[in-house]
Tab-separated table of C-alpha atoms in Angstrom:
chain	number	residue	atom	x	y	z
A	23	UNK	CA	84.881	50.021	50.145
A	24	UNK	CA	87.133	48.818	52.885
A	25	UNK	CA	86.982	49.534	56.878
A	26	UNK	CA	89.724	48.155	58.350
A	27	UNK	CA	93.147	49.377	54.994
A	28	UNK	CA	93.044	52.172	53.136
A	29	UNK	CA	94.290	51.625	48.859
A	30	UNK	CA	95.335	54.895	46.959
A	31	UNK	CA	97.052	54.648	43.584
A	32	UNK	CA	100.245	56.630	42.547
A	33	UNK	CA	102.336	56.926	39.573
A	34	UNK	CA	101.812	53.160	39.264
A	35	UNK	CA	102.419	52.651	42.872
A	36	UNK	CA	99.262	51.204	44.642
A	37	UNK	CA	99.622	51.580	48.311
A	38	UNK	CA	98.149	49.777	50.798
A	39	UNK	CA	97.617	50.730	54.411
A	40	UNK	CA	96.805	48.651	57.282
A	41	UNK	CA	94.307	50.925	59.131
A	42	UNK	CA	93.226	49.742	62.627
A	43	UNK	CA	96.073	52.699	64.746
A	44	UNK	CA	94.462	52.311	67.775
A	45	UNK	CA	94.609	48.681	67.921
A	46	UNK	CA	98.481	48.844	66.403
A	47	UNK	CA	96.755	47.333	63.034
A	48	UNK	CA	96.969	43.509	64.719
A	49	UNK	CA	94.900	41.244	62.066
A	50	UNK	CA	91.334	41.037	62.693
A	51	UNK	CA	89.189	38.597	60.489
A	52	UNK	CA	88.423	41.831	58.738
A	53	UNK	CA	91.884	42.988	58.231
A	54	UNK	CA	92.821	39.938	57.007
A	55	UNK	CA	90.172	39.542	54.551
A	56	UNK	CA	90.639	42.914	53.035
A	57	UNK	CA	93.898	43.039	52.848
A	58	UNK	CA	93.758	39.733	50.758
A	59	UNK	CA	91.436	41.147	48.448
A	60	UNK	CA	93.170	44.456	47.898
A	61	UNK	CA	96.646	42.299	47.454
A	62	UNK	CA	94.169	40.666	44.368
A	63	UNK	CA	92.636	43.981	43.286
A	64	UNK	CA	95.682	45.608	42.658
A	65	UNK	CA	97.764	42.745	41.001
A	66	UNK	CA	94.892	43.007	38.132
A	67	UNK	CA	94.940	46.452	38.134
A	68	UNK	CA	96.799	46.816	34.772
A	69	UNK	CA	97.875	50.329	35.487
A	70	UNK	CA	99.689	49.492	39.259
A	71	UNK	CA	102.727	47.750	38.459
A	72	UNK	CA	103.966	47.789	42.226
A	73	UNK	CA	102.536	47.463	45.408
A	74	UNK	CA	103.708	49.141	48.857
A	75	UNK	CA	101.914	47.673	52.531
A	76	UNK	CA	102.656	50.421	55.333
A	77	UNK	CA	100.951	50.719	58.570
A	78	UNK	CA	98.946	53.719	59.769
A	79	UNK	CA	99.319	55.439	63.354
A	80	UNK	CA	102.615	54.406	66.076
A	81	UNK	CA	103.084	50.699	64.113
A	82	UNK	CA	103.318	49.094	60.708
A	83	UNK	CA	101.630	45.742	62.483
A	84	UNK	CA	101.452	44.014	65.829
A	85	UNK	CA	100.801	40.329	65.025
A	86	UNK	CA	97.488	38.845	65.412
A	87	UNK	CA	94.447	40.419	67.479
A	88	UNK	CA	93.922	37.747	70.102
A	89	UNK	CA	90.227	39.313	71.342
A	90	UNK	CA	89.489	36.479	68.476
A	91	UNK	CA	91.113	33.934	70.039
A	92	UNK	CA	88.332	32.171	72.805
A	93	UNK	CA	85.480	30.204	71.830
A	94	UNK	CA	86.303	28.248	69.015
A	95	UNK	CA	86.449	24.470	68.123
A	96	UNK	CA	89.375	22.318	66.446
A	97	UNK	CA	87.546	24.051	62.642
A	98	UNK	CA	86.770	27.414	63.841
A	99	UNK	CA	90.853	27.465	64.908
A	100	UNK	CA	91.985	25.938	61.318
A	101	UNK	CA	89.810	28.384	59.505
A	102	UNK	CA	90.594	31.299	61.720
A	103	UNK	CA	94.156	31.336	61.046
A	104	UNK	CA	94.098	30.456	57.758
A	105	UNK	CA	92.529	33.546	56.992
A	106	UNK	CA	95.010	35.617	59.786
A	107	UNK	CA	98.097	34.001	57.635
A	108	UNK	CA	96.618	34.158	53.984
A	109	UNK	CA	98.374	37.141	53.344
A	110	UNK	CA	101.558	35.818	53.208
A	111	UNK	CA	100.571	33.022	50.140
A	112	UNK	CA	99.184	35.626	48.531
A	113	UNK	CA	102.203	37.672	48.014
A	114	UNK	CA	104.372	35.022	47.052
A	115	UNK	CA	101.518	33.779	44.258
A	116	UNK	CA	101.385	37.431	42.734
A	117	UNK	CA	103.394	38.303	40.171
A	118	UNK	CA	103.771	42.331	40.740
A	119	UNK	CA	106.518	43.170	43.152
A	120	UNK	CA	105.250	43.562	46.516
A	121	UNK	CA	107.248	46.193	48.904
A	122	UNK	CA	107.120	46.461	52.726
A	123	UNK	CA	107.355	50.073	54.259
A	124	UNK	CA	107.392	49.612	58.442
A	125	UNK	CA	107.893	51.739	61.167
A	126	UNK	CA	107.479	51.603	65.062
A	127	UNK	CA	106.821	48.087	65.880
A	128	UNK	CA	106.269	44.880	63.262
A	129	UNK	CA	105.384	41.839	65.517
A	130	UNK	CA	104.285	38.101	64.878
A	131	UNK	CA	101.719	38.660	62.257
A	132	UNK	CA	103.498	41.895	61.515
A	133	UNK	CA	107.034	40.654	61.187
A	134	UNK	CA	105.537	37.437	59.108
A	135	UNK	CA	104.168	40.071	56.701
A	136	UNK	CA	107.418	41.662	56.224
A	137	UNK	CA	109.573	38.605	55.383
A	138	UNK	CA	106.601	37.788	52.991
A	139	UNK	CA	107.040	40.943	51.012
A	140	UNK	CA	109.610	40.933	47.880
A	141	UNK	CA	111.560	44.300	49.358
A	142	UNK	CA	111.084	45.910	53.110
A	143	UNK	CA	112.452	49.377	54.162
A	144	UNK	CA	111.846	50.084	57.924
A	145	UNK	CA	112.623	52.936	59.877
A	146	UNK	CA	115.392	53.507	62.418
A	147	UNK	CA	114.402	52.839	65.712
A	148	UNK	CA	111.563	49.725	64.293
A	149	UNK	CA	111.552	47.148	66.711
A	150	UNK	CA	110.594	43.608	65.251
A	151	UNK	CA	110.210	40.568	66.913
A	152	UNK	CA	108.542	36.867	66.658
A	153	UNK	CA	106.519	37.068	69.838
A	154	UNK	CA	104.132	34.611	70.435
A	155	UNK	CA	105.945	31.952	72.543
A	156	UNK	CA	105.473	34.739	74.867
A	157	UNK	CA	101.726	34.623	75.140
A	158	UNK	CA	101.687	30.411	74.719
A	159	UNK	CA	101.559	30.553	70.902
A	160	UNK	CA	104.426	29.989	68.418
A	161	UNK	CA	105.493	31.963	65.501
A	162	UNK	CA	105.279	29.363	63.225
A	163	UNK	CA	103.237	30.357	60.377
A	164	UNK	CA	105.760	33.720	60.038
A	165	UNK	CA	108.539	31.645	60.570
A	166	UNK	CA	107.869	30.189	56.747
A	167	UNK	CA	108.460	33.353	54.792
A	168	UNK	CA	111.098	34.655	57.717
A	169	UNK	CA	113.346	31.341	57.417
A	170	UNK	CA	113.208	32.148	53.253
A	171	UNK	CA	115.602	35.287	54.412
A	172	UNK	CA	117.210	34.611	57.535
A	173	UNK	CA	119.190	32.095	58.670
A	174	UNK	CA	118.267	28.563	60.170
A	175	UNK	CA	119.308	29.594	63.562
A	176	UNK	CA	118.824	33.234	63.526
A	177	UNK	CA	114.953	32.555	62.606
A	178	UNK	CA	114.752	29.607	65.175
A	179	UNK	CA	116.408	32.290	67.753
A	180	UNK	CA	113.523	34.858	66.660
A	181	UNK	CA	110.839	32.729	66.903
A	182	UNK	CA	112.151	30.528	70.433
A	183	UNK	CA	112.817	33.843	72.205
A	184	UNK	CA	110.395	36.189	71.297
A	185	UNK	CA	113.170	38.825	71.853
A	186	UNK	CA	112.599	41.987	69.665
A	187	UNK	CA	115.056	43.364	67.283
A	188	UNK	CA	116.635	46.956	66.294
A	189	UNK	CA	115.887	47.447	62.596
A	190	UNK	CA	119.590	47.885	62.399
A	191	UNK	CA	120.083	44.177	63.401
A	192	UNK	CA	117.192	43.281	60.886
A	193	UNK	CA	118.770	44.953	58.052
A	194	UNK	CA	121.850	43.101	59.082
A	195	UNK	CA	120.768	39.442	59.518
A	196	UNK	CA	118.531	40.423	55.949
A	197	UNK	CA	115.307	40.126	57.361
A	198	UNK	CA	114.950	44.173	55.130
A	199	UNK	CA	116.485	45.417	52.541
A	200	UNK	CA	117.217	49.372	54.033
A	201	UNK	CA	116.741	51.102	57.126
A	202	UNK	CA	116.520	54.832	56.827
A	203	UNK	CA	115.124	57.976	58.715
A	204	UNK	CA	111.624	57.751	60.149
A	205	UNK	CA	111.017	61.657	58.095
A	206	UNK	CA	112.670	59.743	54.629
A	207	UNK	CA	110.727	56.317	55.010
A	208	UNK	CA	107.830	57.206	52.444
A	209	UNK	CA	110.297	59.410	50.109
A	210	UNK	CA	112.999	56.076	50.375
A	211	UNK	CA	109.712	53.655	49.545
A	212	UNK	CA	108.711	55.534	46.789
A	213	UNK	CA	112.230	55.914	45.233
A	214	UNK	CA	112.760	52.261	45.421
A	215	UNK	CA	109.092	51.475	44.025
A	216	UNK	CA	109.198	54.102	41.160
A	217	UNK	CA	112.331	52.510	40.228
A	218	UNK	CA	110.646	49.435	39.925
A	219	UNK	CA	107.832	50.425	37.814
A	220	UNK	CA	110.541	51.967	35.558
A	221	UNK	CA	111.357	48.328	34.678
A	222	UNK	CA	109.669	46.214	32.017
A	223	UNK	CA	106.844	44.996	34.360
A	224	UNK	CA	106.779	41.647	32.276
A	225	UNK	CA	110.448	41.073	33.503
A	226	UNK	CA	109.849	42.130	36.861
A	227	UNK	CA	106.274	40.027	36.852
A	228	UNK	CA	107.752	36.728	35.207
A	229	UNK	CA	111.188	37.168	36.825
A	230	UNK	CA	109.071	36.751	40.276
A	231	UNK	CA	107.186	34.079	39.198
A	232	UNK	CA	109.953	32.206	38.394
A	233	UNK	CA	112.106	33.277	41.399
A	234	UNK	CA	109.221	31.744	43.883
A	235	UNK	CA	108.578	29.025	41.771
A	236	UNK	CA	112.750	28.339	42.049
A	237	UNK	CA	113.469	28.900	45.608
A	238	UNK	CA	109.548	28.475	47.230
A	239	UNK	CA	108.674	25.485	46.179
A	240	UNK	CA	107.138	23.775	49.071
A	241	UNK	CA	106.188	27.084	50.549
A	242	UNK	CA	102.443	26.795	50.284
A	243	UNK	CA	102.442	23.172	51.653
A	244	UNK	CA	104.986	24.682	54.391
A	245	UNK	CA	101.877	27.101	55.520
A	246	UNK	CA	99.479	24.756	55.241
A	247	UNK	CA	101.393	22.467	57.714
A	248	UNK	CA	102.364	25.140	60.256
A	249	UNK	CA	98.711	26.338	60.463
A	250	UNK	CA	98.012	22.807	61.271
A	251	UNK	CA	100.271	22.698	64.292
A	252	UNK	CA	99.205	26.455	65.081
A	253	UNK	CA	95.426	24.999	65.319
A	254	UNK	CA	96.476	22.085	67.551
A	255	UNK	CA	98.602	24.387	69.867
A	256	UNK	CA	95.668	26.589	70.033
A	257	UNK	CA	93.399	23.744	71.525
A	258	UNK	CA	96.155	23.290	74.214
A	259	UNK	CA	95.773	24.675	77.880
A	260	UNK	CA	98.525	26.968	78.016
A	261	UNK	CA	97.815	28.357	74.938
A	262	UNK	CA	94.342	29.551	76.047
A	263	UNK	CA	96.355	30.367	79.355
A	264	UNK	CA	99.070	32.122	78.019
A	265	UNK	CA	96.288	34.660	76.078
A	266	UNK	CA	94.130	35.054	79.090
A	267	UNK	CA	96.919	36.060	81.383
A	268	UNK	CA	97.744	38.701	78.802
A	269	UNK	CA	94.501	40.108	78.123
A	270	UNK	CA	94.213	39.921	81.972
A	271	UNK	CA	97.642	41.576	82.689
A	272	UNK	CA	98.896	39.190	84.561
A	273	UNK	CA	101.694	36.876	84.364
A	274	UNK	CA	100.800	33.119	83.004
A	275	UNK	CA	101.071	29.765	84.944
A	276	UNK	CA	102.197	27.234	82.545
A	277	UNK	CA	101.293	23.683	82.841
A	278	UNK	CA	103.022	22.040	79.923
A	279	UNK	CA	99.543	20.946	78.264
């Protein structure tokens, strides 16, 4: 059983879907956890031969929920997000194609889980962005799957801004693959996943695996390293500033340490 994503299984598809709506499914501990494990339960499922992560509710994902953030010590950071940006190894280790289907908002966290799937179709009007400079953070464990499809200075402009993007804009700078009508998002998912799982799933499985292994070589010690800068910046003052002004609703004072 699982609390916090739902799994169904379709015509090979197995679908994934991030359920926390009211809290814009941001990445709990729980979240993260389960969505791991489902990730793991479906690539042995022999009978799913693709995999589809949507979002239920107004967003597909809206980073990181930072109620989790106080109260921890230089190991309670490195293990905490480790486990928020797990996720995002775990796709690029399987071997069945992974798909992205977004809609409404896909921030930090949420845009990081995009670039990590294979495929992403989004819905006109999604607004995605690499936020968390804006709350004293940094991007920087997304910015390791999102610099694998956009370019150097388009990701460093993402992730030093924190502006949000159209998904038209996305689609252009090939951070997704299609943007179509909110109505046609699941019908356009499905197409392009069915049409998957019409190919020899060896190809598709080994073809991955060798694509990853090709072009992603140093990705997994690229994670590890951000998350080990993402656990020092979270022991620094404006960091812990930056998320109490925003729980707070109020605007941060920075003080550069």
């Amino acid at each position: 059983p699982y609390e916090s994503i739902i799994v169904e299984r379709k015509e090979h598809v197995g679908m994934i879907t991030l359920n926390r709506p009211q809290q814009f499914n941001t990445f709990n501990t729980a979240l993260a956890d389960e969505l791991c494990k489902a990730l793991l339960e479906l690539e042995t499922d022999k009978a799913v031969l693709v995999i589809v992560i949507k979002g239920a509710g107004k967003a597909f994902c809206t980073g990181i929920d930072i109620s989790e953030f106080h109260g921890k010590n230089l190991q309670g950071y490195r293990e905490w997000i480790g486990r928020m940006e797990q996720a995002l190894h775990v796709i690029a280790s399987m071997k069945k194609p992974v798909i992205a289907s977004a809609h409404g908002y896909a921030v930090a966290n949420g845009v990081g889980l995009i670039a990590a799937c294979d495929l992403a179709i989004v819905a006109e009007g999604t607004k995605l962005g690499a936020t968390a400079v804006n709350v004293g953070l940094f991007c920087m464990g997304p910015a390791v799957p999102m610099s694998r499809s956009l370019s150097r200075k388009r990701c460093l402009e993402m992730v030093m801004t924190g502006d949000m993007i159209d998904a038209r804009d996305a689609e252009r700078w090939g951070l997704v693959n299609k943007v179509v009508p909110l109505e046609k998002l699941e019908e356009e998912t499905m197409a392009l996943a069915k049409k998957l799982a019409e190919k020899s799933p060896l190809a598709l499985q080994m073809g991955k695996e060798a694509f990853y292994g090709m072009s992603d070589l140093e990705y997994g010690k690229a994670l590890s390293y951000t998350n080990e800068l993402f656990v020092a910046l979270c022991m620094t003052e404006d960091a812990k500033e930056g998320v109490d002004a925003f729980l707070n609703k109020r605007k941060p004072q920075w003080k550069g340490k």
